[in-house]
Coordinates of C-alpha atoms (C1' of nucleotides) in Angstrom, one line a residue:
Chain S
X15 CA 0.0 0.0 0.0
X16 CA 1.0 3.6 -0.1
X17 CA 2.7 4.1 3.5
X18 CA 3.9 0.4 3.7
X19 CA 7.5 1.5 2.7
X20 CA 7.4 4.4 5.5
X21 CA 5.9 3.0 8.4
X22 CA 8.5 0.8 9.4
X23 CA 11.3 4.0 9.5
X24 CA 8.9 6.5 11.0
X25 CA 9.0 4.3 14.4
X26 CA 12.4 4.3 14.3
X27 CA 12.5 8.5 14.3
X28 CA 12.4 10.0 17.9
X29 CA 11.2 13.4 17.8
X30 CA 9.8 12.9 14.3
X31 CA 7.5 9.5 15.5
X32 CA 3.7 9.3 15.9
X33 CA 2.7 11.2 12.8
X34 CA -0.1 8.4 12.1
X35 CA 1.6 7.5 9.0
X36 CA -1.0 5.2 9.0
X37 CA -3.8 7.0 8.1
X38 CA -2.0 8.8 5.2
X39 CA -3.1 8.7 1.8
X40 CA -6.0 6.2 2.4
X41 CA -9.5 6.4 1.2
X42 CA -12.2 6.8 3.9
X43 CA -15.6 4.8 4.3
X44 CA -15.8 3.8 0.8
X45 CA -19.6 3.2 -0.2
X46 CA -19.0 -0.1 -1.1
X47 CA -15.8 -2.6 -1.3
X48 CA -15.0 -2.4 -4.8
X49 CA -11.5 -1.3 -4.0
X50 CA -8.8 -3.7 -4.8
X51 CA -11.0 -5.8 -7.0
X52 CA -10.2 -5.5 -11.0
X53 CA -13.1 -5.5 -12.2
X54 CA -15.2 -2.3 -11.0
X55 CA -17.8 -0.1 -12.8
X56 CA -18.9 3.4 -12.3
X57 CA -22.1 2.9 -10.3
X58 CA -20.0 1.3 -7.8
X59 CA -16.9 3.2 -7.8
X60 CA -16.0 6.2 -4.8
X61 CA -14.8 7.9 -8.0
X62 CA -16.7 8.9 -10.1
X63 CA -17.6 12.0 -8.0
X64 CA -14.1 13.0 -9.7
X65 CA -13.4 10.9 -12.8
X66 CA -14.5 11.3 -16.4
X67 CA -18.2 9.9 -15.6
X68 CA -19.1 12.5 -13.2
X69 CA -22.4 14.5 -13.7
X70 CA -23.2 12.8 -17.0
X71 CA -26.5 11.2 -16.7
X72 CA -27.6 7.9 -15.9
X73 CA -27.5 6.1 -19.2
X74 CA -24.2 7.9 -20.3
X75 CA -22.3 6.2 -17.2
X76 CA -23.5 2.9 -18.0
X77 CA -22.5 3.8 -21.8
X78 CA -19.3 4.9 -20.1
X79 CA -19.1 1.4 -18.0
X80 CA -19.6 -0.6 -21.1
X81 CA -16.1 -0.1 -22.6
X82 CA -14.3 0.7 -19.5
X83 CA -11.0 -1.3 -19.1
X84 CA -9.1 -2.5 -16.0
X85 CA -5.6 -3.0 -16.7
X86 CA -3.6 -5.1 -14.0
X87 CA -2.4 -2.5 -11.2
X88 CA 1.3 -1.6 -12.4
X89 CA 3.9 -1.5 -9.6
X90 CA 6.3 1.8 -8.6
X91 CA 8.3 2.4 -11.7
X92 CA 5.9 0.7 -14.4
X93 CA 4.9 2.6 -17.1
X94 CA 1.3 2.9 -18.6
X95 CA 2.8 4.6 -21.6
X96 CA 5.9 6.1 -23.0
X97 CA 7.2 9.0 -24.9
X98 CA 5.9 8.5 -28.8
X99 CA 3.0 5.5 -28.4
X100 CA 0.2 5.5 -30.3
X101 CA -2.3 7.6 -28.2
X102 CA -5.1 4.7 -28.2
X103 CA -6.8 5.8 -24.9
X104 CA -7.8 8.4 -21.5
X105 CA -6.9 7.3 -18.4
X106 CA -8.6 7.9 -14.9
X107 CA -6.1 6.8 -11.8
X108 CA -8.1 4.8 -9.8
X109 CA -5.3 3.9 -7.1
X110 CA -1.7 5.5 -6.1
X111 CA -0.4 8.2 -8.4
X112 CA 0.8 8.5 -11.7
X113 CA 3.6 11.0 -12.9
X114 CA 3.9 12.3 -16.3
X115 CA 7.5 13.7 -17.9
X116 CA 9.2 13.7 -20.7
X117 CA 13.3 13.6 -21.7
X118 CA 14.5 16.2 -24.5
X119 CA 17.3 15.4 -26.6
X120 CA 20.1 16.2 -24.0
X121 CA 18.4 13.7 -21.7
X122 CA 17.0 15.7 -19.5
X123 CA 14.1 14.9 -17.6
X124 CA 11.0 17.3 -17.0
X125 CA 8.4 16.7 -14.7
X126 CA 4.9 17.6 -16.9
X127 CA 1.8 16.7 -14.5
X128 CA 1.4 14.3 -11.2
X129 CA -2.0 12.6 -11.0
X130 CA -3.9 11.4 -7.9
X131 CA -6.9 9.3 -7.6
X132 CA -9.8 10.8 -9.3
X133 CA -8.0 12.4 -12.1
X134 CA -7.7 12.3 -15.7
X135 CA -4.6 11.7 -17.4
X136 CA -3.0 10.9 -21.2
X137 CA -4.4 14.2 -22.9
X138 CA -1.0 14.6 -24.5
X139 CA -1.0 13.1 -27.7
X140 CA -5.0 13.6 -28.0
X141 CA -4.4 16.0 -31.1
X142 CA -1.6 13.8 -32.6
X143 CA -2.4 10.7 -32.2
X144 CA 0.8 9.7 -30.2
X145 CA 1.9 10.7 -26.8
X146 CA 4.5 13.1 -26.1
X147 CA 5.0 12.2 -22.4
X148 CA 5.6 9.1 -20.6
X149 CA 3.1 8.4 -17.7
X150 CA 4.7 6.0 -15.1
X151 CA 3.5 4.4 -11.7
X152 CA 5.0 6.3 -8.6
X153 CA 3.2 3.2 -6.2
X154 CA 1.0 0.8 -7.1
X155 CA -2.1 2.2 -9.2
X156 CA -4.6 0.7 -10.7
X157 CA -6.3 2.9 -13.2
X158 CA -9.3 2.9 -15.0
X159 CA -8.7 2.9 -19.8
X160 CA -11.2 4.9 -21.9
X161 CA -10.7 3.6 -25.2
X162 CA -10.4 6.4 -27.6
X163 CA -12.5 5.0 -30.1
X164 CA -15.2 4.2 -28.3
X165 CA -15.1 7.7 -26.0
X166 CA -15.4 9.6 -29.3
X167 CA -18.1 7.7 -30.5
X168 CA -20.0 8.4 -27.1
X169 CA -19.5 11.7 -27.7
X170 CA -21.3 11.9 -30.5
X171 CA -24.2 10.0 -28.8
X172 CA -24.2 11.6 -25.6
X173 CA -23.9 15.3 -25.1
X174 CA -23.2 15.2 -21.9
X175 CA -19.8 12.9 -22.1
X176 CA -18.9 14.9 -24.8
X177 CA -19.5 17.6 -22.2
X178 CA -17.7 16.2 -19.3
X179 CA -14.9 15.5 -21.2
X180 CA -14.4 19.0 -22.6
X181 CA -14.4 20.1 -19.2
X182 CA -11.7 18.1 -18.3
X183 CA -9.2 19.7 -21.0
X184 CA -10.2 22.8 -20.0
X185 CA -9.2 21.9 -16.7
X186 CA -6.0 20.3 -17.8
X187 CA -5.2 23.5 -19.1
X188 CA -6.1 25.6 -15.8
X189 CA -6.3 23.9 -12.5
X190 CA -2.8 22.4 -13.2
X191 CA -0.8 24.4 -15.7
X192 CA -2.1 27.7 -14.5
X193 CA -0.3 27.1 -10.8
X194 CA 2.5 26.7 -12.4
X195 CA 1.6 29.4 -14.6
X196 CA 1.6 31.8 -12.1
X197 CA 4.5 30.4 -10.2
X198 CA 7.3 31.7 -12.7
X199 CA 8.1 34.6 -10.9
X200 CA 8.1 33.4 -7.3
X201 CA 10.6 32.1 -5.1
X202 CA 11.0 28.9 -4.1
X203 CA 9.4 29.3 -0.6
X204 CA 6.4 30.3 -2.4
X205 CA 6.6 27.7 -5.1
X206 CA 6.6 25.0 -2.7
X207 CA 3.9 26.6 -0.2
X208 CA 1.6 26.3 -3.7
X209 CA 2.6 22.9 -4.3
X210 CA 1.4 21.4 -0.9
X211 CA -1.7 23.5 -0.6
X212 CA -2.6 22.4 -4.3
X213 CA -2.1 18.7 -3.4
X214 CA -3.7 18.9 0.1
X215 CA -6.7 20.4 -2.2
X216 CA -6.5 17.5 -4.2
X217 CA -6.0 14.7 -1.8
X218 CA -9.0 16.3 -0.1
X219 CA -11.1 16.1 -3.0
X220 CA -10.5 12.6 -2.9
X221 CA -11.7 12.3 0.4
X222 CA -8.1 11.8 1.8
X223 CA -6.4 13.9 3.9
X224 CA -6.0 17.3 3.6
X225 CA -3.3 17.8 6.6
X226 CA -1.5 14.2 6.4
X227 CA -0.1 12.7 3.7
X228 CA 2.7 11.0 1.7
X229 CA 4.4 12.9 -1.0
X230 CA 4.3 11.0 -4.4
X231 CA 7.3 12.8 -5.7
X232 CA 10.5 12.6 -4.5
X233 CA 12.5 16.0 -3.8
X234 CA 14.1 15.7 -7.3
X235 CA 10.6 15.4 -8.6
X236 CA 9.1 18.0 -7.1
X237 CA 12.2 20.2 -7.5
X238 CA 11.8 19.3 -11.5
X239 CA 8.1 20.4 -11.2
X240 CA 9.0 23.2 -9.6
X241 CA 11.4 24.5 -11.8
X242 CA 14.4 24.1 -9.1
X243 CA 16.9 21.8 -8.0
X244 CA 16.7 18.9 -5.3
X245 CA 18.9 20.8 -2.6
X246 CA 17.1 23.8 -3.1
X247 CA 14.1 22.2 -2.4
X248 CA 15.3 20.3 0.4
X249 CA 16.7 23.3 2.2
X250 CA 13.5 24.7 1.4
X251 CA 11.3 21.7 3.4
X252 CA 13.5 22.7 6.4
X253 CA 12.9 26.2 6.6
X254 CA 9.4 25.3 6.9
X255 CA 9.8 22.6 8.5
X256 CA 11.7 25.3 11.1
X257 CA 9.1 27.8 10.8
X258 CA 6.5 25.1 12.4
X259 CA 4.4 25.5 9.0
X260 CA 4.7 21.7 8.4
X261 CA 6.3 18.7 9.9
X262 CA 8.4 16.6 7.4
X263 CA 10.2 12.8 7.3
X264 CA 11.4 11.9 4.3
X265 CA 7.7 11.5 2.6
X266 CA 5.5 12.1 5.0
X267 CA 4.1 15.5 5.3
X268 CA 2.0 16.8 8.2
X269 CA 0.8 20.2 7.4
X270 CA 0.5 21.8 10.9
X271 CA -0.1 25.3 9.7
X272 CA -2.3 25.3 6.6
X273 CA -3.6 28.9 6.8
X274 CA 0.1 29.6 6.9
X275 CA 1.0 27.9 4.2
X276 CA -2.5 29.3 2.3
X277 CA -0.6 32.9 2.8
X278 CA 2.6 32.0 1.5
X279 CA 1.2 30.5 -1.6
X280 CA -1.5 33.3 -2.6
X281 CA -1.2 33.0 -6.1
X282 CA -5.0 32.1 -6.9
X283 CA -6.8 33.8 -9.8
Chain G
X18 CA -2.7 50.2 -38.6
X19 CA -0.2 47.8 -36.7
X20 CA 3.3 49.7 -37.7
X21 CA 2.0 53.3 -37.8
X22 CA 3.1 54.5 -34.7
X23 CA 6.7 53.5 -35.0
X24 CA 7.3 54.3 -38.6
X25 CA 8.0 58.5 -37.7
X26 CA 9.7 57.6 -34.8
X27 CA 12.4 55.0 -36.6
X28 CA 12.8 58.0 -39.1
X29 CA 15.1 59.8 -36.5
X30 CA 17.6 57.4 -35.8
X31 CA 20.4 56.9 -37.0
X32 CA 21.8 53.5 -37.5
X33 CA 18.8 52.2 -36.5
X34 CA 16.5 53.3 -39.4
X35 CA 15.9 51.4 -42.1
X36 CA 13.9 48.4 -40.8
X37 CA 11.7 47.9 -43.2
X38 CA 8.9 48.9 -40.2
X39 CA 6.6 49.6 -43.3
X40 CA 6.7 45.9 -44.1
X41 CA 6.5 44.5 -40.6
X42 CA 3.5 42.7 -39.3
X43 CA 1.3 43.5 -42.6
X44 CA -0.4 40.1 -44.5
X45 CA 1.0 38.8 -47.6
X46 CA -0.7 39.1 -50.4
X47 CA -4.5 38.0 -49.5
X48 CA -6.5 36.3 -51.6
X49 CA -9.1 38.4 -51.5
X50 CA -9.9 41.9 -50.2
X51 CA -12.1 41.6 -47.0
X52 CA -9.3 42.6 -44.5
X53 CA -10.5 46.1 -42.7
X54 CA -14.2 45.0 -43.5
X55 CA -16.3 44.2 -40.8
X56 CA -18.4 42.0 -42.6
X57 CA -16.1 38.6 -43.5
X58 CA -17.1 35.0 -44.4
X59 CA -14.6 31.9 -43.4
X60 CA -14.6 31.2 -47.5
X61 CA -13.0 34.6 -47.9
X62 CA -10.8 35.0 -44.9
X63 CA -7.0 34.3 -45.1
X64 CA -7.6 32.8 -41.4
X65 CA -9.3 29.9 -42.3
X66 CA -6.2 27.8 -42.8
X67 CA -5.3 28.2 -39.0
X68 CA -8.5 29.0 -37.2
X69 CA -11.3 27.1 -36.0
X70 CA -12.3 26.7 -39.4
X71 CA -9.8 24.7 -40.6
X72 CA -10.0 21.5 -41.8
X73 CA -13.7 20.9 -41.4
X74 CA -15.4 20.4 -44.6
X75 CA -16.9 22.6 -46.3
X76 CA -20.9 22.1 -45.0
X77 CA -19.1 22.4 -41.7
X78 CA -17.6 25.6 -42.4
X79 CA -20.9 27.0 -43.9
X80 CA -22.6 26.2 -40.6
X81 CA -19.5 28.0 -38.9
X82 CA -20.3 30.9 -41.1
X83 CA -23.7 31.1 -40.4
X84 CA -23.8 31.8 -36.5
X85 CA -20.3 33.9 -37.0
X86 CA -20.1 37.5 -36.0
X87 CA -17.9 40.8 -36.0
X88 CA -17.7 43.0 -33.1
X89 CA -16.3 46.2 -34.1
X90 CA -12.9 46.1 -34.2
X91 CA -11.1 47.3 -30.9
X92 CA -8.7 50.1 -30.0
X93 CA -5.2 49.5 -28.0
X94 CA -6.4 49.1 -24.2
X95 CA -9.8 48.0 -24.8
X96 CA -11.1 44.4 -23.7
X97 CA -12.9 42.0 -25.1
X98 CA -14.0 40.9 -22.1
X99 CA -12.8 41.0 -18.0
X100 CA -12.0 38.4 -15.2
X101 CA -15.8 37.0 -13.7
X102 CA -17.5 37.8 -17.2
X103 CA -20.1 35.2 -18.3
X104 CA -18.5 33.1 -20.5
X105 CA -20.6 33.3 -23.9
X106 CA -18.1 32.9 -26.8
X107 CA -15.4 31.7 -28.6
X108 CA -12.8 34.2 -30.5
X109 CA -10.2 33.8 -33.2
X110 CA -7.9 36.7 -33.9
X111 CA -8.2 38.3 -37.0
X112 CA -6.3 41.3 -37.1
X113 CA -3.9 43.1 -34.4
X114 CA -2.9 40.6 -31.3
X115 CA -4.4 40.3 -28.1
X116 CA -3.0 39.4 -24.8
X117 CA -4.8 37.6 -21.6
X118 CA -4.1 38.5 -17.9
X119 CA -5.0 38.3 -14.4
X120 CA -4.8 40.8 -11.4
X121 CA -4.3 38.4 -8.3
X122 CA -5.7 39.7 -4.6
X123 CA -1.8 41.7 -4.4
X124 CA -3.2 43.7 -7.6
X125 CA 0.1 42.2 -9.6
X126 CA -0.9 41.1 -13.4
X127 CA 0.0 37.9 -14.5
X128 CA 0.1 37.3 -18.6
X129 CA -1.4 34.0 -19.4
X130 CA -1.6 34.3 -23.1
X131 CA -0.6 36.3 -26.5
X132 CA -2.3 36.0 -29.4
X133 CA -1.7 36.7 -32.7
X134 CA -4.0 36.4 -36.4
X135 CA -5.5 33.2 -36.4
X136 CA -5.3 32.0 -33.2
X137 CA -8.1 31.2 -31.0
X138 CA -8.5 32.8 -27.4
X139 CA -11.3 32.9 -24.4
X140 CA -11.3 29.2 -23.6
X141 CA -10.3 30.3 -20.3
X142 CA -13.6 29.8 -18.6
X143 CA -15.3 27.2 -21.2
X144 CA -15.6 24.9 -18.1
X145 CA -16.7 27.3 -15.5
X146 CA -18.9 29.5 -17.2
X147 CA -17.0 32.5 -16.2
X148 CA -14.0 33.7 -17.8
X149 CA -10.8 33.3 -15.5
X150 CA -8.7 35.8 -17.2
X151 CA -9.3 39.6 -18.9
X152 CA -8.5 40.0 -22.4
X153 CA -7.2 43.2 -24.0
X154 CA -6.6 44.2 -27.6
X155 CA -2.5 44.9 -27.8
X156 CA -3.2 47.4 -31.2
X157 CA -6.5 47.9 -32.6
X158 CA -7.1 44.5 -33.1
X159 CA -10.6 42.7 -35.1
X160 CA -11.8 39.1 -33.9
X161 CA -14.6 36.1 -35.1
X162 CA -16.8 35.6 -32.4
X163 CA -18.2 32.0 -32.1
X164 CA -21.1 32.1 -30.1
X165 CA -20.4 29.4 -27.6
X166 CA -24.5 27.8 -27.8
X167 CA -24.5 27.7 -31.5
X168 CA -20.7 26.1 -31.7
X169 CA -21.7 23.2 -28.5
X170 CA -25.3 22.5 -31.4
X171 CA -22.6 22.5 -34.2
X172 CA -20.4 20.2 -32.5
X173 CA -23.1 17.6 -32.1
X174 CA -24.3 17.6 -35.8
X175 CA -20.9 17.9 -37.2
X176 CA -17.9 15.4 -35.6
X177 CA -15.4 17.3 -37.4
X178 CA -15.8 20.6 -35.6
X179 CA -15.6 18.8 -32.4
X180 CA -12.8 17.7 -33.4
X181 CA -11.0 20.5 -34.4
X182 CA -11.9 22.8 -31.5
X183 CA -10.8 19.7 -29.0
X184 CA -7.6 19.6 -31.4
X185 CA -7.3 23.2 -30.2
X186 CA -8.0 23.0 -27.0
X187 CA -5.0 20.3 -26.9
X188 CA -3.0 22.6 -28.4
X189 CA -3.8 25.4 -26.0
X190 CA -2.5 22.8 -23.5
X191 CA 1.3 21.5 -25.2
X192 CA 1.5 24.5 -28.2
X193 CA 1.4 27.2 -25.5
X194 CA 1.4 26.4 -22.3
X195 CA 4.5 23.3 -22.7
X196 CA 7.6 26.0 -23.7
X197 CA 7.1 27.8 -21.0
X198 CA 7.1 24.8 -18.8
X199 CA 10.0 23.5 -19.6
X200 CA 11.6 26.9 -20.0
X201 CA 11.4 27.2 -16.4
X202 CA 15.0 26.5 -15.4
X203 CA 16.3 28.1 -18.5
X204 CA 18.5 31.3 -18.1
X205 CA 16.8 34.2 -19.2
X206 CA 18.5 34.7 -22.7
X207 CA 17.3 31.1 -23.8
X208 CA 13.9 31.8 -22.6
X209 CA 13.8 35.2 -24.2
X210 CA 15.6 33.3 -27.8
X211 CA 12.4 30.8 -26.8
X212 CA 10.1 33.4 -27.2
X213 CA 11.2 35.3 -30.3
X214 CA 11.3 31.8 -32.0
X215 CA 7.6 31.0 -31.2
X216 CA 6.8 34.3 -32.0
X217 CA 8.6 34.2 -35.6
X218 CA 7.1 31.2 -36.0
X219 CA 3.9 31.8 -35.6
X220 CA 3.6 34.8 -37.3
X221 CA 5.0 33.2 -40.2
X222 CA 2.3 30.7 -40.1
X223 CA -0.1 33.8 -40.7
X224 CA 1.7 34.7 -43.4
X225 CA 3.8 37.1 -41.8
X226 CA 7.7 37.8 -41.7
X227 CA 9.4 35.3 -39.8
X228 CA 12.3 37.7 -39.7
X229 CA 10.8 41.1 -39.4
X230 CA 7.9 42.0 -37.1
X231 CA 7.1 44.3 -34.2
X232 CA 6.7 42.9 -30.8
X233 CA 2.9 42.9 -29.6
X234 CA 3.7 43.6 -26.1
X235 CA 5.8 45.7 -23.7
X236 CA 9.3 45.1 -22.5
X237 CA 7.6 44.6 -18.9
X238 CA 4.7 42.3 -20.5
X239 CA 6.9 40.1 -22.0
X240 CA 9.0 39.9 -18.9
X241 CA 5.9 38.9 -16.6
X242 CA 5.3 36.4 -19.6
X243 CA 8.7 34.4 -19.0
X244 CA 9.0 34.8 -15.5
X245 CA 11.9 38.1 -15.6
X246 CA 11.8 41.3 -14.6
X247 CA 11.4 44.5 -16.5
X248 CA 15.2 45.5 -16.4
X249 CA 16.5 41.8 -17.5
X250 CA 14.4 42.0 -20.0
X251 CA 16.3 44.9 -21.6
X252 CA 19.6 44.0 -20.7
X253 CA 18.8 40.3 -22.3
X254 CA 17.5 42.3 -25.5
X255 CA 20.5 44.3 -25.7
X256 CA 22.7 41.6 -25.4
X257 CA 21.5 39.8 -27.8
X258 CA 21.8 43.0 -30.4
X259 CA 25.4 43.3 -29.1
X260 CA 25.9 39.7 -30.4
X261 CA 24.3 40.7 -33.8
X262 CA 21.4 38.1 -33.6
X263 CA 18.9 40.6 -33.3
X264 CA 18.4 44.4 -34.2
X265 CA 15.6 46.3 -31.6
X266 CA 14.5 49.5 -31.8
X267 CA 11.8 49.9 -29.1
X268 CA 9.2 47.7 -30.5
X269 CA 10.5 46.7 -33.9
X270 CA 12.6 43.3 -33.9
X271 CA 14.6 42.0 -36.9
X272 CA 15.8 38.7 -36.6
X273 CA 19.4 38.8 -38.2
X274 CA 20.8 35.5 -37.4
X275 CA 17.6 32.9 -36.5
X276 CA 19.5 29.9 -36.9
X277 CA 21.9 31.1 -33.4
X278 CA 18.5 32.1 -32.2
X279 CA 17.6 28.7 -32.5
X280 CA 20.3 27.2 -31.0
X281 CA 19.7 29.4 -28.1
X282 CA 16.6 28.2 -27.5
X283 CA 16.5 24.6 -28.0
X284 CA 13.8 23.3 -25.8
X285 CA 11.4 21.3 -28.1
X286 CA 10.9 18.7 -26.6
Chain L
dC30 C1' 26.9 -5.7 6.7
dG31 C1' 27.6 -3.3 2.5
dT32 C1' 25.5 -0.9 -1.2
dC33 C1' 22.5 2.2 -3.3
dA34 C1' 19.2 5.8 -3.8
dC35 C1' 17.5 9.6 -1.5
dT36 C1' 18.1 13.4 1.5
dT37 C1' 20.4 17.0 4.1
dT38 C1' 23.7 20.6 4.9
dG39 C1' 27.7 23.8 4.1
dA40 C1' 30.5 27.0 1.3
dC41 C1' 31.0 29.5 -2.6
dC42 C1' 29.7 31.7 -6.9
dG43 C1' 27.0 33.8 -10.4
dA44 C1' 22.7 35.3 -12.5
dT45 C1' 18.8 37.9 -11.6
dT46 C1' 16.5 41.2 -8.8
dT47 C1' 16.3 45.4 -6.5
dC48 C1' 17.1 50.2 -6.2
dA49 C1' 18.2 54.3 -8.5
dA50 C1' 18.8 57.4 -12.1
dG51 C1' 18.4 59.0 -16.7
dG52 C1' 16.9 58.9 -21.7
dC53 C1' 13.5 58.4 -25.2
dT54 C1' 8.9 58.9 -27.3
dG55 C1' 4.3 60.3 -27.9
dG56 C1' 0.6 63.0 -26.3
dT57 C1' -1.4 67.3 -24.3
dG58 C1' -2.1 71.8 -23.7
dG59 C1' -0.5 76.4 -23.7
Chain X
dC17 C1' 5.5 75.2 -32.3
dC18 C1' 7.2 74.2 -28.0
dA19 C1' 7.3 72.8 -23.1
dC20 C1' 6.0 69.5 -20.2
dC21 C1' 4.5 65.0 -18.6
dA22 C1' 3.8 60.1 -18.3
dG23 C1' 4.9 55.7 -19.8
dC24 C1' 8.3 52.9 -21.6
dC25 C1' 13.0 51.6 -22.1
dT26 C1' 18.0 51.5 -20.7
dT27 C1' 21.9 51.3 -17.8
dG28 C1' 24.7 51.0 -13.4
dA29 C1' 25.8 49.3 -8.6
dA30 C1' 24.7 46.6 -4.8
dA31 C1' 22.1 42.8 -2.7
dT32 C1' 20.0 38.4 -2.8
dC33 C1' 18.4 34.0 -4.1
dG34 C1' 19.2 29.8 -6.0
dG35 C1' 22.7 26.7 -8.4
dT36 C1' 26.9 24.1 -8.2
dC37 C1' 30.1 21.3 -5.9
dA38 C1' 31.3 18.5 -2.1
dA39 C1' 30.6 15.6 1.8
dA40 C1' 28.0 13.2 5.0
dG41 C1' 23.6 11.1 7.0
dT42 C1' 19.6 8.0 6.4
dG43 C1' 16.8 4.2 5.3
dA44 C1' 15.8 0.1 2.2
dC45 C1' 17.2 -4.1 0.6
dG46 C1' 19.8 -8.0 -0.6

DNA sequence: CGTCACTTTGACCGATTTCAAGGCTGGTGG
DNA sequence: CCACCAGCCTTGAAATCGGTCAAAGTGACG
């Protein structure tokens, strides 16, 4: 599971211990016990508050649940897709977290988009036909395949997929670029504030928590997303960390000052 | 028109005149004579081979043609429409260039977007009904309204529309948004040879000099765009004039050396 | 127990920002 | 026609933030 790997070392910390570790990054009180199994539909999954078949109609969902795919949950490292496949399908993460990046020509690695449970990924390559990112596991996830075929034939069909789905892009292009967006100009206190109060949105979206929870990214990773470098960010964590805003350990975060943080990130629209 | 400002001014200096500022930013040659009138078709436009018009068949584009409108063109300074509007419509530059913003709670603007003939703007907001960012006309600028009610009907009768405004919206995401991404730990000469690429290229795509062409916004705009400050900005431009790659007068560029331009920026990915 | 990947910390350096001043240009009004 | 003003652009000097290089700590795993 997520915390597995952390658990273990957190008892081990003295002042650091107790941060219930446990409790990170898991869903609560799911409706029903579909989690785990492969072979879930819509009606009877916790997300489609948040995924693709959200506020489309009754029929359209069970359109939607028709084609749906399951792939077998891929393990830390895995990759859904690389750099240059066909682009054959949308993906929903269903489980664990998914990173997206790409490598230019001087081997570089940049971090493009991180996706939690709930959300939408594999829009690049929707206009070409072939993906310009690689999407890869960061923990176990199991994920959720919209064939692309069959999604734009439902389209057609049903307006309110067709809907849903432009939503999504436009989404794509706000909720996470925009951040981002904004974030050029701001130091790295304030890039980093934004990137914790974003994912502590997210996670609590997904009915996890908004205060305790495992980063998916390692320091290089967010430091990449972040347009920095890892012992920037590192020394970054600290002074927070210092500054009682938020209690760190390798991956676990405890955010013990959120409207803090809210204030150091201001960079809403 | 676009250049007319400038052209009086570049006549009193020295080594500086002689840009060809009468040539800059003007269409090549159109194929037929509707530019300045406010009452266009997508048969007759020079657009149509870049704006939402293009490649949809030809019933498609009649139906395009049929809900289309012209708002009077705008002056420099005036919007088309301002953070918390009702989102209503869809717009495609058609002359002149346009730039989107925000004003965050500290009153600082943020540029999200420039736009330049052809290109399609306003989709901030397509999702929430309310447009996210202001958009202001850089020069007096005209634009194709798409009425957004008429273009979701359109979309359902005719696939090929929806596919070429999703194809859009894709590239709003990876076109736009995905240099300035991975620009972000870039030093602020290769972003600014980033930017004057794109722009070159794009313009030329309009039919426009690649090599010659007046910058649509201010030394501090394009700054906020790339994440800089006002006075790197001009040290950066006069640098790169030093190093005979480009020639600036105020708002007049000529690219003398694109391919070291090029190489400067190198961050496709 | 050793290795490896990840993280943290320190010292130094350089690019960009900040602060400050001055120049240029276009518009306005006398 | 000219003086003045405001906005935009340029340049210089000093300060600062983040990057680079180097070294050491930590936990995971075989």
């Amino acid at each position: 599971m997520y915390t597995q790997a952390n658990t273990a070392a957190a008892a081990k910390v003295k002042i650091k211990a107790g941060f219930g570790l446990d409790k990170c990054n898991k869903l609560q009180e799911l409706p029903c016990s579909t989690r785990g199994s492969f072979k879930q539909n819509c009606n009877c999954c916790s997300m489609h508050i948040v995924c693709l078949a959200k506020s489309v109609g009754e029929e359209s969902r069970q359109v939607l649940n028709g084609f749906i795919q399951h792939p077998r949950p891929l393990r830390k490292g895995e990759h859904f897709y690389r750099q240059n496949d066909d682009f054959v399908a949308l993906y929903v993460v269903n489980s664990g977290a998914v990173k997206t990046y790409f490598i230019n020509q001087q081997g570089e690695e940049y971090i493009t988009g991180m996706y939690l449970p709930g959300e939408l990924f594999g829009v690049d390559g929707m206009d070409i036909g072939r993906h310009r990112y690689s999407a890869k596991a960061l923990d176990t996830s199991s994920i959720c395949e919209f064939g692309y075929s069959n999604l734009e034939q439902s389209c057609q069909s049903f307006p309110d997929i067709q809907r849903r789905l432009t939503e999504i892009l436009c989404a794509e292009i706000f909720q996470k670029q925009q951040p981002l967006l904004s974030m050029r100009q701001n130091s790295a206190e304030q890039r980093l504030a934004t990137f914790l109060t974003d994912l502590s949105a997210r996670l609590q979206s997904s009915g996890l928590s908004a205060t305790e929870f495992n980063l998916p990214l390692s320091r290089r990773d967010i430091a990449s997303y972040l347009g920095l470098v890892e012992e920037t960010m590192s020394r970054t964590f600290s002074r927070l960390q210092k500054r009682q805003i938020v209690r760190v350990s390798s991956r676990s975060v405890i955010i013990t000052d959120l409207p803090a943080l809210q204030a150091l990130s201001m960079n809403r629209c």
